[in-house]
Tab-separated table of C-alpha atoms and ligand atoms in Angstrom:
chain	number	residue	atom	x	y	z
Q	1	MET	CA	166.113	-6.042	239.346
Q	2	GLU	CA	166.051	-2.334	239.892
Q	3	ASN	CA	162.933	-0.228	239.694
Q	4	LYS	CA	162.871	2.494	237.081
Q	5	ILE	CA	162.125	6.076	238.115
Q	6	ALA	CA	159.035	7.459	236.362
Q	7	TRP	CA	160.239	11.079	236.498
Q	8	GLU	CA	163.347	10.082	234.505
Q	9	ASN	CA	161.046	8.782	231.784
Q	10	ILE	CA	159.103	12.052	231.501
Q	11	LYS	CA	160.484	14.598	229.041
Q	12	ASP	CA	158.120	17.468	229.816
Q	13	LYS	CA	157.104	17.585	233.486
Q	14	LYS	CA	154.653	20.398	232.669
Q	15	ILE	CA	152.403	17.907	230.865
Q	16	VAL	CA	152.283	15.754	234.003
Q	17	PHE	CA	151.564	18.733	236.257
Q	18	ARG	CA	148.750	19.943	233.971
Q	19	PHE	CA	147.265	16.449	233.838
Q	20	CYS	CA	147.332	16.271	237.634
Q	21	ASP	CA	145.663	19.673	237.983
Q	22	GLU	CA	142.701	18.066	236.184
Q	23	TYR	CA	142.942	15.118	238.550
Q	24	ILE	CA	142.980	17.372	241.630
Q	25	LYS	CA	139.807	19.047	240.344
Q	26	TYR	CA	138.261	15.601	239.761
Q	27	LEU	CA	138.995	14.633	243.391
Q	28	ASN	CA	137.496	17.857	244.708
Q	29	GLU	CA	134.323	17.471	242.624
Q	30	SER	CA	133.930	13.747	243.407
Q	31	LYS	CA	134.018	13.259	247.162
Q	32	THR	CA	131.163	10.731	247.080
Q	33	GLU	CA	130.335	7.998	244.550
Q	34	ARG	CA	127.210	9.905	243.451
Q	35	LEU	CA	129.167	13.133	242.878
Q	36	CYS	CA	131.826	11.102	241.073
Q	37	VAL	CA	129.258	9.555	238.713
Q	38	ASN	CA	127.765	12.987	237.975
Q	39	TYR	CA	131.107	14.638	237.352
Q	40	THR	CA	132.360	11.763	235.192
Q	41	ARG	CA	129.117	11.882	233.177
Q	42	ARG	CA	129.546	15.625	232.620
Q	43	LEU	CA	133.135	15.169	231.441
Q	44	ALA	CA	132.090	12.227	229.261
Q	45	GLU	CA	129.203	14.075	227.603
Q	46	ASN	CA	131.557	16.936	226.763
Q	47	ALA	CA	133.880	14.348	225.224
Q	48	GLY	CA	131.086	12.980	223.010
Q	49	PHE	CA	129.770	10.044	225.078
Q	50	LYS	CA	126.007	9.449	224.836
Q	51	ASP	CA	123.582	7.544	227.044
Q	52	ILE	CA	123.398	4.083	225.469
Q	53	ASP	CA	119.620	4.055	225.914
Q	54	SER	CA	119.361	6.882	223.352
Q	55	ILE	CA	121.133	4.818	220.657
Q	56	ASN	CA	119.702	1.892	218.663
Q	57	ASN	CA	122.581	0.652	216.513
Q	58	LEU	CA	126.160	0.764	217.673
Q	59	LYS	CA	128.816	1.524	215.057
Q	60	PRO	CA	132.627	1.450	215.469
Q	61	GLY	CA	133.919	4.558	217.240
Q	62	MET	CA	130.623	5.340	218.993
Q	63	LYS	CA	131.039	6.467	222.601
Q	64	VAL	CA	128.381	5.414	225.084
Q	65	TYR	CA	127.766	5.258	228.820
Q	66	LYS	CA	125.235	3.840	231.239
Q	67	ILE	CA	124.602	4.848	234.839
Q	68	ASN	CA	123.527	2.360	237.492
Q	69	ARG	CA	121.334	3.890	240.221
Q	70	GLY	CA	123.421	7.065	240.336
Q	71	LYS	CA	126.377	5.298	241.969
Q	72	ASN	CA	128.119	3.278	239.273
Q	73	ILE	CA	128.931	4.316	235.686
Q	74	VAL	CA	130.251	2.310	232.758
Q	75	LEU	CA	131.647	3.849	229.565
Q	76	ALA	CA	132.478	2.183	226.262
Q	77	VAL	CA	133.967	3.024	222.881
Q	78	VAL	CA	132.709	0.568	220.277
Q	79	GLY	CA	135.439	-1.285	218.392
Q	80	LYS	CA	135.711	-2.448	214.781
Q	81	ASP	CA	135.578	-6.087	215.933
Q	82	ASP	CA	132.410	-7.791	217.128
Q	83	ILE	CA	132.142	-7.608	220.891
Q	84	GLU	CA	132.050	-11.420	221.023
Q	85	LYS	CA	135.690	-11.307	219.960
Q	86	GLY	CA	136.427	-9.644	223.294
Q	87	PHE	CA	136.797	-6.215	224.835
Q	88	ASN	CA	139.526	-4.444	226.765
Q	89	LEU	CA	138.253	-3.491	230.211
Q	90	VAL	CA	139.690	-1.163	232.835
Q	91	ALA	CA	137.720	-1.453	236.085
Q	92	ALA	CA	138.168	0.865	239.062
Q	93	HIS	CA	135.982	1.797	242.020
Q	94	ILE	CA	134.625	5.161	243.066
Q	95	ASP	CA	133.456	4.528	246.626
Q	96	SER	CA	135.909	5.454	249.384
Q	97	PRO	CA	136.092	4.905	253.142
Q	98	ARG	CA	133.937	7.427	254.996
Q	99	LEU	CA	131.334	7.830	257.728
Q	100	ASP	CA	127.666	7.315	256.819
Q	101	LEU	CA	124.877	8.790	258.926
Q	102	LYS	CA	122.780	6.141	260.643
Q	103	GLN	CA	119.149	5.972	259.463
Q	104	ILE	CA	118.043	7.496	262.780
Q	105	PRO	CA	120.995	9.809	263.346
Q	106	LEU	CA	119.761	12.792	265.336
Q	107	TYR	CA	119.860	13.097	269.145
Q	108	GLU	CA	120.828	15.607	271.776
Q	109	ASP	CA	123.053	15.447	274.807
Q	110	SER	CA	124.724	18.033	277.067
Q	111	ASN	CA	123.160	20.986	275.209
Q	112	LEU	CA	124.389	19.750	271.835
Q	113	ALA	CA	122.575	18.348	268.813
Q	114	MET	CA	124.513	15.270	267.679
Q	115	LEU	CA	124.532	12.782	264.782
Q	116	LYS	CA	125.246	9.048	264.992
Q	117	THR	CA	127.397	7.500	262.266
Q	118	HIS	CA	128.229	4.054	260.940
Q	119	TYR	CA	131.615	3.914	259.258
Q	120	TYR	CA	131.920	2.562	255.704
Q	121	GLY	CA	134.996	0.589	254.662
Q	122	GLY	CA	138.218	0.015	256.546
Q	123	ILE	CA	139.191	3.055	258.598
Q	124	LYS	CA	141.501	3.860	261.492
Q	125	LYS	CA	138.855	5.593	263.573
Q	126	TYR	CA	141.088	8.111	265.337
Q	127	GLN	CA	141.948	9.670	261.956
Q	128	TRP	CA	138.341	10.870	261.589
Q	129	CYS	CA	138.171	12.788	264.874
Q	130	ALA	CA	138.805	16.533	265.079
Q	131	ILE	CA	138.956	17.132	261.325
Q	132	PRO	CA	136.501	19.206	259.258
Q	133	LEU	CA	133.804	17.110	257.547
Q	134	SER	CA	131.258	17.869	254.826
Q	135	LEU	CA	127.827	16.205	254.810
Q	136	ILE	CA	126.952	15.099	251.273
Q	137	GLY	CA	124.278	12.847	249.841
Q	138	VAL	CA	120.591	12.447	249.121
Q	139	VAL	CA	117.357	12.341	251.078
Q	140	VAL	CA	114.460	10.707	249.246
Q	141	LEU	CA	110.905	11.733	250.144
Q	142	GLU	CA	107.980	9.305	250.153
Q	143	ASP	CA	106.809	10.617	246.771
Q	144	GLY	CA	110.206	9.769	245.272
Q	145	THR	CA	111.564	13.311	245.196
Q	146	VAL	CA	115.339	13.174	245.574
Q	147	ILE	CA	116.788	16.039	247.566
Q	148	ASP	CA	120.514	16.684	247.184
Q	149	VAL	CA	122.263	17.709	250.362
Q	150	ASN	CA	125.720	19.237	250.351
Q	151	ILE	CA	126.750	21.104	253.483
Q	152	GLY	CA	130.390	22.069	253.856
Q	153	GLU	CA	131.798	22.215	250.351
Q	154	ALA	CA	130.831	25.853	249.661
Q	155	GLU	CA	133.122	28.425	251.280
Q	156	SER	CA	130.194	30.040	253.144
Q	157	ASP	CA	128.813	26.714	254.492
Q	158	PRO	CA	129.269	25.495	258.032
Q	159	ILE	CA	131.148	22.197	258.456
Q	160	PHE	CA	130.867	19.268	260.893
Q	161	THR	CA	133.376	17.553	263.115
Q	162	ILE	CA	133.752	14.698	265.609
Q	163	SER	CA	135.003	15.729	269.022
Q	164	ASP	CA	138.061	14.112	270.582
Q	165	LEU	CA	139.197	14.096	274.173
Q	166	LEU	CA	141.595	16.793	275.374
Q	167	PRO	CA	145.048	15.404	276.292
Q	168	HIS	CA	144.676	16.847	279.801
Q	169	LEU	CA	141.961	14.287	280.593
Q	170	ALA	CA	143.001	11.498	278.234
Q	171	SER	CA	145.210	9.447	280.557
Q	172	ASP	CA	142.705	6.535	280.620
Q	173	GLN	CA	142.237	6.742	276.844
Q	174	MET	CA	145.997	6.807	276.245
Q	175	GLU	CA	146.374	3.521	278.144
Q	176	LYS	CA	144.086	1.708	275.687
Q	177	SER	CA	145.125	0.055	272.425
Q	178	LEU	CA	144.307	2.036	269.262
Q	179	ALA	CA	141.577	-0.469	268.371
Q	180	LYS	CA	139.841	0.001	271.731
Q	181	ALA	CA	140.453	3.710	272.351
Q	182	PHE	CA	138.124	4.722	269.521
Q	183	THR	CA	134.983	2.659	268.940
Q	184	GLY	CA	132.430	2.923	266.136
Q	185	GLU	CA	129.842	4.301	268.549
Q	186	ASP	CA	132.261	7.075	269.589
Q	187	LEU	CA	132.218	8.591	266.106
Q	188	ASN	CA	129.444	11.079	266.894
Q	189	VAL	CA	129.179	14.331	265.007
Q	190	VAL	CA	128.692	17.737	266.634
Q	191	ALA	CA	125.739	19.242	264.759
Q	192	GLY	CA	124.188	22.211	266.614
Q	193	SER	CA	123.850	24.108	269.892
Q	194	ILE	CA	121.064	26.726	269.708
Q	195	PRO	CA	117.950	25.729	271.705
Q	196	SER	CA	114.491	26.063	270.156
Q	197	ASP	CA	111.373	27.159	272.063
Q	198	CYS	CA	110.225	23.535	272.494
Q	199	GLU	CA	109.900	22.008	275.929
Q	200	LYS	CA	111.548	18.740	274.968
Q	201	ASP	CA	114.568	18.002	272.725
Q	202	LYS	CA	115.089	21.703	272.121
Q	203	TYR	CA	118.570	21.359	270.545
Q	204	LYS	CA	117.509	18.528	268.302
Q	205	GLN	CA	114.412	20.505	267.300
Q	206	THR	CA	116.510	23.408	266.006
Q	207	VAL	CA	118.237	21.039	263.589
Q	208	ILE	CA	114.874	19.584	262.491
Q	209	ASP	CA	113.563	23.140	261.901
Q	210	ILE	CA	116.604	24.013	259.759
Q	211	LEU	CA	116.256	20.820	257.699
Q	212	LYS	CA	112.563	21.594	257.146
Q	213	GLU	CA	113.197	25.193	256.143
Q	214	LYS	CA	116.270	24.665	253.980
Q	215	TYR	CA	115.561	21.251	252.410
Q	216	GLN	CA	111.852	20.517	253.084
Q	217	ILE	CA	112.993	17.385	254.934
Q	218	GLY	CA	111.188	15.995	258.003
Q	219	GLU	CA	112.870	13.835	260.643
Q	220	GLU	CA	111.392	10.614	259.216
Q	221	ASP	CA	112.783	11.446	255.754
Q	222	LEU	CA	116.312	10.832	257.103
Q	223	ILE	CA	115.369	7.140	257.208
Q	224	SER	CA	115.347	7.046	253.397
Q	225	ALA	CA	118.613	8.911	253.004
Q	226	GLU	CA	122.233	8.255	252.078
Q	227	LEU	CA	124.208	10.973	253.805
Q	228	GLU	CA	127.977	10.664	253.927
Q	229	LEU	CA	130.516	12.559	256.016
Q	230	VAL	CA	133.671	13.096	253.993
Q	231	PRO	CA	136.783	15.199	254.660
Q	232	ASN	CA	136.085	18.846	253.984
Q	233	PHE	CA	139.635	19.702	252.984
Q	234	ASN	CA	140.482	19.711	249.286
Q	235	ALA	CA	143.198	17.862	247.393
Q	236	ARG	CA	146.456	19.802	246.999
Q	237	SER	CA	149.933	19.487	245.559
Q	238	LEU	CA	152.346	18.108	248.121
Q	239	GLY	CA	156.043	18.729	248.806
Q	240	PHE	CA	158.538	21.524	248.034
Q	241	ASP	CA	158.596	20.332	244.435
Q	242	SER	CA	154.794	19.837	244.208
Q	243	SER	CA	155.573	16.366	242.877
Q	244	MET	CA	152.833	14.596	244.828
Q	245	ILE	CA	149.141	14.952	245.592
Q	246	ALA	CA	147.531	14.817	249.025
Q	247	GLY	CA	143.791	14.321	248.941
Q	248	TYR	CA	140.797	12.329	250.130
Q	249	GLY	CA	139.405	9.431	248.112
Q	250	GLN	CA	142.420	8.678	245.931
Q	251	ASP	CA	141.566	5.024	246.655
Q	252	ASP	CA	140.282	4.582	244.063
Q	253	ARG	CA	139.336	7.748	242.227
Q	254	VAL	CA	142.940	8.003	241.046
Q	255	CYS	CA	142.344	4.907	238.923
Q	256	ALA	CA	138.833	6.063	237.999
Q	257	PHE	CA	140.126	9.388	236.698
Q	258	THR	CA	143.063	7.931	234.786
Q	259	ALA	CA	140.896	5.156	233.311
Q	260	TYR	CA	138.275	7.715	232.280
Q	261	ARG	CA	140.888	10.030	230.743
Q	262	ALA	CA	142.339	7.110	228.801
Q	263	ILE	CA	139.001	5.942	227.364
Q	264	ALA	CA	138.004	9.522	226.509
Q	265	GLU	CA	140.978	9.588	224.117
Q	266	VAL	CA	140.164	6.296	222.400
Q	267	ASP	CA	139.230	6.937	218.764
Q	268	VAL	CA	138.084	3.866	216.795
Q	269	PRO	CA	139.625	0.861	218.561
Q	270	GLU	CA	139.948	-2.648	217.130
Q	271	LYS	CA	138.441	-4.134	220.289
Q	272	THR	CA	135.694	-2.377	222.200
Q	273	SER	CA	137.089	-0.367	225.136
Q	274	ILE	CA	135.174	-0.434	228.415
Q	275	CYS	CA	135.755	1.615	231.569
Q	276	PHE	CA	133.758	0.348	234.567
Q	277	LEU	CA	133.619	2.537	237.688
Q	278	ALA	CA	132.137	0.416	240.464
Q	279	ASP	CA	130.557	1.268	243.785
Q	280	LYS	CA	130.779	-0.780	247.029
Q	281	GLU	CA	134.321	-2.151	246.551
Q	282	GLU	CA	135.288	-1.022	250.035
Q	283	ILE	CA	132.635	-3.276	251.594
Q	284	GLY	CA	133.168	-6.328	249.389
Q	285	SER	CA	131.842	-5.370	245.920
Q	286	VAL	CA	128.373	-6.424	247.065
Q	287	GLY	CA	124.918	-5.128	246.176
Q	288	ASN	CA	123.435	-4.050	242.864
Q	289	THR	CA	125.961	-1.225	242.322
Q	290	GLY	CA	129.029	-3.310	243.216
Q	291	MET	CA	131.268	-5.286	240.848
Q	292	LYS	CA	129.519	-8.576	241.722
Q	293	SER	CA	126.206	-7.163	240.444
Q	294	LYS	CA	124.766	-8.499	237.187
Q	295	PHE	CA	124.777	-4.891	235.948
Q	296	PHE	CA	128.152	-5.378	234.259
Q	297	GLU	CA	127.054	-8.525	232.413
Q	298	ASN	CA	123.790	-6.826	231.460
Q	299	PHE	CA	125.723	-3.908	229.987
Q	300	VAL	CA	127.893	-6.178	227.837
Q	301	ALA	CA	124.732	-8.015	226.709
Q	302	LEU	CA	123.260	-4.654	225.744
Q	303	LEU	CA	126.381	-3.767	223.732
Q	304	ILE	CA	126.086	-7.051	221.814
Q	305	ALA	CA	122.355	-6.628	221.187
Q	306	LYS	CA	122.834	-3.068	219.949
Q	307	GLN	CA	125.835	-3.968	217.791
Q	308	LYS	CA	124.408	-7.098	216.184
Q	309	ASP	CA	120.641	-6.632	216.275
Q	310	ARG	CA	120.417	-10.072	217.856
Q	311	TYR	CA	121.640	-11.592	221.069
Q	312	ASN	CA	122.066	-14.938	222.711
Q	313	ASP	CA	123.757	-16.062	225.882
Q	314	TYR	CA	126.554	-17.839	224.015
Q	315	MET	CA	127.583	-14.552	222.396
Q	316	LEU	CA	127.879	-13.008	225.864
Q	317	ARG	CA	129.955	-15.933	227.189
Q	318	CYS	CA	132.271	-15.656	224.161
Q	319	ALA	CA	132.681	-11.927	224.755
Q	320	PHE	CA	133.922	-12.538	228.302
Q	321	SER	CA	136.166	-15.473	227.371
Q	322	ASN	CA	137.942	-13.395	224.718
Q	323	SER	CA	138.421	-10.312	226.886
Q	324	MET	CA	141.131	-8.919	229.108
Q	325	CYS	CA	140.983	-6.603	232.101
Q	326	LEU	CA	143.118	-4.325	234.190
Q	327	SER	CA	141.571	-4.303	237.658
Q	328	SER	CA	142.705	-0.832	238.538
Q	329	ASP	CA	143.066	-0.210	242.205
Q	330	VAL	CA	145.601	1.484	244.397
Q	331	THR	CA	148.280	-0.385	246.307
Q	332	CYS	CA	150.578	0.263	249.243
Q	333	ALA	CA	153.705	2.329	248.597
Q	334	MET	CA	156.828	1.749	250.713
Q	335	ASP	CA	156.571	4.186	253.630
Q	336	PRO	CA	160.006	5.226	254.976
Q	337	THR	CA	158.524	5.433	258.468
Q	338	TYR	CA	156.824	2.020	258.373
Q	339	LYS	CA	159.188	-0.100	256.309
Q	340	SER	CA	158.812	-3.152	258.530
Q	341	VAL	CA	155.405	-4.152	257.041
Q	342	SER	CA	156.757	-4.385	253.481
Q	343	GLU	CA	159.229	-6.705	251.822
Q	344	PRO	CA	161.608	-4.368	249.959
Q	345	LEU	CA	162.163	-6.534	246.884
Q	346	ASN	CA	158.454	-6.932	246.124
Q	347	SER	CA	157.148	-3.512	247.122
Q	348	ALA	CA	155.889	-0.534	245.185
Q	349	TYR	CA	157.783	2.720	245.580
Q	350	ILE	CA	156.506	6.266	245.141
Q	351	GLY	CA	157.591	7.569	241.747
Q	352	CYS	CA	158.397	4.195	240.180
Q	353	GLY	CA	155.302	4.172	238.001
Q	354	VAL	CA	152.024	2.264	237.846
Q	355	ALA	CA	152.178	-0.840	240.047
Q	356	PHE	CA	151.077	-4.350	239.031
Q	357	SER	CA	150.109	-7.132	241.414
Q	358	LYS	CA	149.862	-10.640	240.023
Q	359	PHE	CA	147.657	-11.426	243.013
Q	360	THR	CA	146.313	-9.728	246.136
Q	361	GLY	CA	144.531	-11.576	248.955
Q	362	ALA	CA	145.901	-12.696	252.317
Q	363	ARG	CA	147.240	-15.784	254.142
Q	364	GLY	CA	148.730	-17.685	251.225
Q	365	LYS	CA	147.000	-15.903	248.320
Q	366	SER	CA	143.540	-16.614	249.697
Q	367	SER	CA	140.655	-14.756	248.028
Q	368	THR	CA	142.395	-13.425	244.980
Q	369	SER	CA	142.540	-13.822	241.256
Q	370	ASP	CA	146.091	-14.891	240.514
Q	371	ALA	CA	146.828	-13.669	236.978
Q	372	SER	CA	148.449	-16.263	234.718
Q	373	ALA	CA	152.116	-15.933	233.768
Q	374	GLU	CA	150.971	-15.796	230.123
Q	375	PHE	CA	148.759	-12.777	230.791
Q	376	VAL	CA	151.416	-11.026	232.896
Q	377	ALA	CA	153.821	-11.430	229.959
Q	378	LYS	CA	151.262	-9.995	227.549
Q	379	VAL	CA	150.603	-6.943	229.718
Q	380	ARG	CA	154.351	-6.461	230.298
Q	381	LYS	CA	154.893	-6.266	226.554
Q	382	ILE	CA	152.027	-3.791	226.079
Q	383	LEU	CA	153.542	-1.473	228.703
Q	384	ASN	CA	157.147	-1.797	227.548
Q	385	ASP	CA	156.156	-1.167	223.923
Q	386	ALA	CA	154.340	2.020	225.042
Q	387	ASN	CA	157.305	3.192	227.173
Q	388	VAL	CA	155.260	3.133	230.388
Q	389	THR	CA	157.200	3.089	233.670
Q	390	TRP	CA	155.768	0.289	235.797
Q	391	GLN	CA	156.691	-1.824	238.795
Q	392	MET	CA	155.645	-5.197	240.214
Q	393	THR	CA	154.463	-5.381	243.810
Q	394	GLU	CA	152.741	-7.292	246.583
Q	395	LEU	CA	150.613	-5.618	249.247
Q	396	GLY	CA	152.960	-5.899	252.248
Q	397	LYS	CA	154.925	-8.809	253.681
Q	398	VAL	CA	153.575	-12.362	253.543
Q	399	ASP	CA	151.229	-12.863	256.523
Q	400	GLN	CA	151.381	-9.175	257.463
Q	401	GLY	CA	147.785	-8.584	256.362
Q	402	GLY	CA	146.351	-8.215	252.910
Q	403	GLY	CA	143.543	-6.887	250.820
Q	404	GLY	CA	141.285	-7.575	247.880
Q	405	THR	CA	140.012	-5.821	244.790
Q	406	VAL	CA	137.345	-6.317	242.107
Q	407	ALA	CA	139.791	-8.500	240.103
Q	408	GLN	CA	138.494	-11.884	241.278
Q	409	TYR	CA	134.879	-11.103	240.323
Q	410	ILE	CA	135.870	-10.137	236.779
Q	411	ALA	CA	138.212	-13.125	236.485
Q	412	ASN	CA	135.296	-15.363	237.533
Q	413	LEU	CA	133.574	-14.339	234.279
Q	414	ASP	CA	136.454	-16.029	232.413
Q	415	VAL	CA	138.217	-12.725	231.677
Q	416	ASP	CA	142.038	-12.529	231.862
Q	417	THR	CA	142.538	-10.071	234.703
Q	418	ILE	CA	145.434	-8.483	236.564
Q	419	ASP	CA	145.560	-5.879	239.321
Q	420	CYS	CA	147.308	-2.623	238.669
Q	421	GLY	CA	147.116	0.887	240.018
Q	422	VAL	CA	148.797	3.803	241.685
Q	423	PRO	CA	150.816	3.227	244.897
Q	424	LEU	CA	149.651	5.360	247.831
Q	425	LEU	CA	150.970	6.388	251.212
Q	426	SER	CA	148.377	6.688	254.018
Q	427	MET	CA	145.852	4.558	252.100
Q	428	HIS	CA	142.315	4.799	253.571
Q	429	ALA	CA	143.261	7.866	255.639
Q	430	PRO	CA	141.243	11.072	255.176
Q	431	TYR	CA	144.282	12.440	253.329
Q	432	GLU	CA	146.087	9.997	251.015
Q	433	ILE	CA	149.327	10.599	249.098
Q	434	SER	CA	150.171	9.773	245.480
Q	435	SER	CA	152.974	10.704	243.075
Q	436	LYS	CA	152.052	12.780	240.043
Q	437	ALA	CA	154.458	10.721	237.935
Q	438	ASP	CA	152.687	7.504	238.959
Q	439	VAL	CA	149.258	9.018	238.226
Q	440	TYR	CA	150.450	9.950	234.748
Q	441	MET	CA	151.958	6.493	234.158
Q	442	ALA	CA	148.646	4.867	235.139
Q	443	TYR	CA	146.902	6.946	232.467
Q	444	LYS	CA	149.569	6.019	229.893
Q	445	ALA	CA	149.213	2.339	230.834
Q	446	TYR	CA	145.418	2.374	230.404
Q	447	LYS	CA	145.726	4.138	227.061
Q	448	ALA	CA	148.176	1.529	225.798
Q	449	PHE	CA	145.941	-1.262	227.137
Q	450	TYR	CA	142.886	0.069	225.311
Q	451	ALA	CA	144.845	0.092	222.060
Q	452	ALA	CA	146.134	-3.473	222.537
Q	453	GLN	CA	144.945	-6.526	220.599
U	501	MN	MN1	140.644	0.351	246.386
U	502	MN	MN1	140.360	0.575	249.598
């Protein structure tokens, strides 16, 4: 079975390029989950979505959203059918691998102010050394005041970086395995070098003075903070033909953007359309903003209560049982330089469209939701009827490694679920690569899925 080429199924490439210009902007405005929620909310409000808390009775065609603690957003377009008859869900995640500041980050050594980090998600640590980083997030004061910090994204801002050893003195380092040459505690950020007038900790004190003056933050306030170091460089078109995108955080904001764009174009669907953009996928979908949180179930309960004026648990259980979901997450694309980790017949290829995985997991399909053949057939028909270019894949060779997504947690609710998403090169690197044709096909797939019965 030969893969189809997505570009050959696109009449007007200009439409794809314009669509991806919007996506590139989305990536650049959404380098953290909080920024992503804010930007998505702004786009959604302009497209007519309203905070569900401001609405009492839901009518078909109404567009609503709800935000969970600033880090997770869910959007819905109310269908003609009762929600108990099921909804069509596209779920993606908006957290990406990065470096978080430790709660007590600041110290000084060798005439430098430095910051300690704790990495978030699966990273190859060497990739985060000697690249420009922005510091983005919030510091919350004791009185609850939330202070937004964003240093590095404005042209006039300074940036941060992690030092790496010069090759001249790296002979010991070069002998080590990659896993041992760079440890978590080595990922220390260079943060200042002007001494203050203090006797003690004079380099550290300069940083504290700047934080006080610029943000009204004291040293202890950093304890109640979520500050993330993310790549400073912006997403760009890639290649002579500009056919691809290189950018940070495409896992999984590529599926978030395409799922959002698809739901924004839903008019009055038969079944309610839901787009869930989760936090914390990269560390196991845990916590109250992750996919395993009750927030999702609570939101569906709220939809039922506001559609029907009454609610009971059985109605909620029926809603899940009658629903279907695309768990939209990126997958591995065949890399011409690293072909040995993939099995060519069951791999995703750049430019062959949105990629489906019947299962993910590792070591004999462990820890995955394995979509039923019946559901795979149903989704296949939806895509073929809508002329979407798609491909079927597995993440790498059997026993080579593996990965997971939010799919299993949604499937556990008795929802028919399958993984699909855009294939990437350099997944989890500070600069990931996608094909514009695949991005566009993901959007087309989600649109067709929302319209399906
Ligand atoms: Mn992902
Ligand atoms: Mn990931």
